[in-house]
Amino acid sequence: MHLPKAEVLVLNFQTENYVLPKFVKRMSKLKVLIVTNYGFLQADLSNFKLLGFLPDLKRIRLEHISIPSISKDLKQLKSVQKISLFMCSIGQAFGKGSIQILDALPNLAEMHIDYCHDLVELPAELCDLICLKELSITNCHNLSSLPEKIGKLVSLEVLRLRSCTDLLELPGSIRNLKKLNFLDISYCFSIKQLPEHIGETCSLKKLNMRQCSRLQDLPASVLDLEQLKDVICDSETEILWEPFLPVLKNIHIKVVKEDINLNWLHKLPS
């Protein structure tokens, strides 16, 4: 096939091994690549190095793919700004023998990781993505910890950790995220406390903390969140803010009532 003007390529298949077709190398105008495996197991994807020949490629979405199978074959993708990984195997993707992710994706601005059930600990290597503005990790129910180095993501504006039900805490280095304006920890049932110095995230404007049912109190440093305008919570977490409201007069507390049975979160496949 010869598709020199194509800007979007969608590849659907159902197999345990898939080789990117050679004609991809000649798709010089390609901007978006979506690869979806409909098989029962995550697929090994090879020939990924062909993407290194695409100067305009901006977005990549991979569904049900083994990320370790491509990380050793990954070449520098300077133009890629957004990567989405859905139901992928990612836990061993950036270990020994893999290319440094900063070398491969030096201009990555958005990373979305959703329903990646083998993700137990976020690889510290991801914290080398210094251009990253949005990191979204959702429905990764076995994720229990974030690296302390997450404070190196100095360009980060959005950190979304929704429904990471085993996540125990946020690293103290979050205080270094001076550009962070939105933090979403909703449905993170296992978090017991916020970092002591969270008040140093001086640009934080919106905080979603619905169903953080194990939170007992808030650190005194929340009084330093002068830019904070919107807090989304439930009736239980709303109570935690009451002692601070006489000082934080500009905060709008939005209480959301839950009309669904939250037990479904624990019944998802692991």
Tab-separated table of N, CA and C in Angstrom, residues 3-7 23-33 48-60 75-82 104-107:
chain	number	residue	atom	x	y	z
A	3	LEU	N	0.297	5.244	0.882
A	3	LEU	CA	-0.635	6.243	1.410
A	3	LEU	C	0.139	7.492	1.836
A	4	PRO	N	0.703	8.221	0.895
A	4	PRO	CA	1.592	9.338	1.235
A	4	PRO	C	0.903	10.524	1.888
A	5	LYS	N	-0.421	10.654	1.717
A	5	LYS	CA	-1.136	11.813	2.256
A	5	LYS	C	-1.978	11.490	3.487
A	6	ALA	N	-2.002	10.225	3.881
A	6	ALA	CA	-2.829	9.835	5.034
A	6	ALA	C	-2.298	10.468	6.319
A	7	GLU	N	-3.207	10.984	7.140
A	7	GLU	CA	-2.826	11.613	8.412
A	7	GLU	C	-3.221	10.776	9.618
A	23	PHE	N	4.659	-0.453	4.896
A	23	PHE	CA	4.235	0.776	4.221
A	23	PHE	C	4.091	1.951	5.185
A	24	VAL	N	4.026	1.670	6.515
A	24	VAL	CA	3.938	2.755	7.500
A	24	VAL	C	5.122	3.696	7.363
A	25	LYS	N	6.281	3.149	7.051
A	25	LYS	CA	7.509	3.939	6.935
A	25	LYS	C	7.378	5.044	5.903
A	26	ARG	N	6.519	4.828	4.888
A	26	ARG	CA	6.393	5.799	3.793
A	26	ARG	C	5.233	6.775	3.998
A	27	MET	N	4.557	6.685	5.148
A	27	MET	CA	3.420	7.579	5.414
A	27	MET	C	3.925	8.861	6.071
A	28	SER	N	4.572	9.683	5.287
A	28	SER	CA	5.295	10.850	5.806
A	28	SER	C	4.397	11.920	6.414
A	29	LYS	N	3.095	11.892	6.095
A	29	LYS	CA	2.169	12.899	6.628
A	29	LYS	C	1.388	12.391	7.849
A	30	LEU	N	1.666	11.184	8.284
A	30	LEU	CA	0.882	10.583	9.366
A	30	LEU	C	1.028	11.373	10.664
A	31	LYS	N	-0.121	11.680	11.286
A	31	LYS	CA	-0.134	12.427	12.540
A	31	LYS	C	-0.665	11.599	13.707
A	32	VAL	N	-1.570	10.645	13.409
A	32	VAL	CA	-2.200	9.862	14.476
A	32	VAL	C	-2.129	8.384	14.122
A	33	LEU	N	-1.678	7.572	15.095
A	33	LEU	CA	-1.640	6.120	14.921
A	33	LEU	C	-2.419	5.464	16.050
A	48	PHE	N	8.180	-1.628	15.481
A	48	PHE	CA	7.782	-0.313	15.989
A	48	PHE	C	8.781	0.763	15.579
A	49	LYS	N	9.998	0.336	15.249
A	49	LYS	CA	11.038	1.294	14.860
A	49	LYS	C	10.670	2.077	13.602
A	50	LEU	N	9.702	1.569	12.822
A	50	LEU	CA	9.277	2.280	11.621
A	50	LEU	C	8.736	3.667	11.933
A	51	LEU	N	8.217	3.851	13.144
A	51	LEU	CA	7.637	5.148	13.500
A	51	LEU	C	8.688	6.241	13.557
A	52	GLY	N	9.946	5.838	13.679
A	52	GLY	CA	11.029	6.807	13.706
A	52	GLY	C	11.214	7.543	12.389
A	53	PHE	N	10.548	7.066	11.323
A	53	PHE	CA	10.651	7.701	10.008
A	53	PHE	C	9.491	8.658	9.738
A	54	LEU	N	8.636	8.882	10.746
A	54	LEU	CA	7.437	9.712	10.549
A	54	LEU	C	7.616	11.058	11.246
A	55	PRO	N	7.984	12.091	10.509
A	55	PRO	CA	8.330	13.381	11.122
A	55	PRO	C	7.153	14.143	11.712
A	56	ASP	N	5.913	13.816	11.279
A	56	ASP	CA	4.740	14.578	11.743
A	56	ASP	C	3.884	13.823	12.744
A	57	LEU	N	4.313	12.641	13.162
A	57	LEU	CA	3.502	11.835	14.076
A	57	LEU	C	3.373	12.528	15.427
A	58	LYS	N	2.116	12.806	15.832
A	58	LYS	CA	1.852	13.563	17.061
A	58	LYS	C	1.228	12.704	18.157
A	59	ARG	N	0.360	11.743	17.764
A	59	ARG	CA	-0.397	10.993	18.767
A	59	ARG	C	-0.341	9.500	18.479
A	60	ILE	N	-0.170	8.721	19.552
A	60	ILE	CA	-0.168	7.265	19.454
A	60	ILE	C	-1.126	6.722	20.514
A	75	LYS	N	12.599	3.812	18.743
A	75	LYS	CA	13.547	4.810	18.284
A	75	LYS	C	13.053	6.191	18.704
A	76	GLN	N	13.897	7.181	18.463
A	76	GLN	CA	13.519	8.526	18.886
A	76	GLN	C	12.327	9.031	18.078
A	77	LEU	N	11.311	9.475	18.801
A	77	LEU	CA	10.094	10.015	18.196
A	77	LEU	C	9.948	11.462	18.653
A	78	LYS	N	10.693	12.345	18.026
A	78	LYS	CA	10.757	13.736	18.473
A	78	LYS	C	9.421	14.454	18.378
A	79	SER	N	8.594	14.103	17.409
A	79	SER	CA	7.361	14.854	17.170
A	79	SER	C	6.193	14.387	18.026
A	80	VAL	N	6.283	13.207	18.639
A	80	VAL	CA	5.156	12.652	19.400
A	80	VAL	C	4.899	13.473	20.658
A	81	GLN	N	3.653	13.913	20.818
A	81	GLN	CA	3.273	14.745	21.958
A	81	GLN	C	2.308	14.049	22.908
A	82	LYS	N	1.603	13.015	22.425
A	82	LYS	CA	0.603	12.353	23.270
A	82	LYS	C	0.622	10.842	23.040
A	104	ALA	N	13.779	8.637	23.820
A	104	ALA	CA	12.815	8.201	22.808
A	104	ALA	C	11.701	9.219	22.589
A	105	LEU	N	11.259	9.876	23.656
A	105	LEU	CA	10.097	10.778	23.575
A	105	LEU	C	10.425	12.120	24.227
A	106	PRO	N	11.351	12.857	23.668
A	106	PRO	CA	11.833	14.076	24.344
A	106	PRO	C	10.800	15.184	24.449
A	107	ASN	N	9.757	15.165	23.609
A	107	ASN	CA	8.771	16.251	23.603
A	107	ASN	C	7.374	15.791	24.010
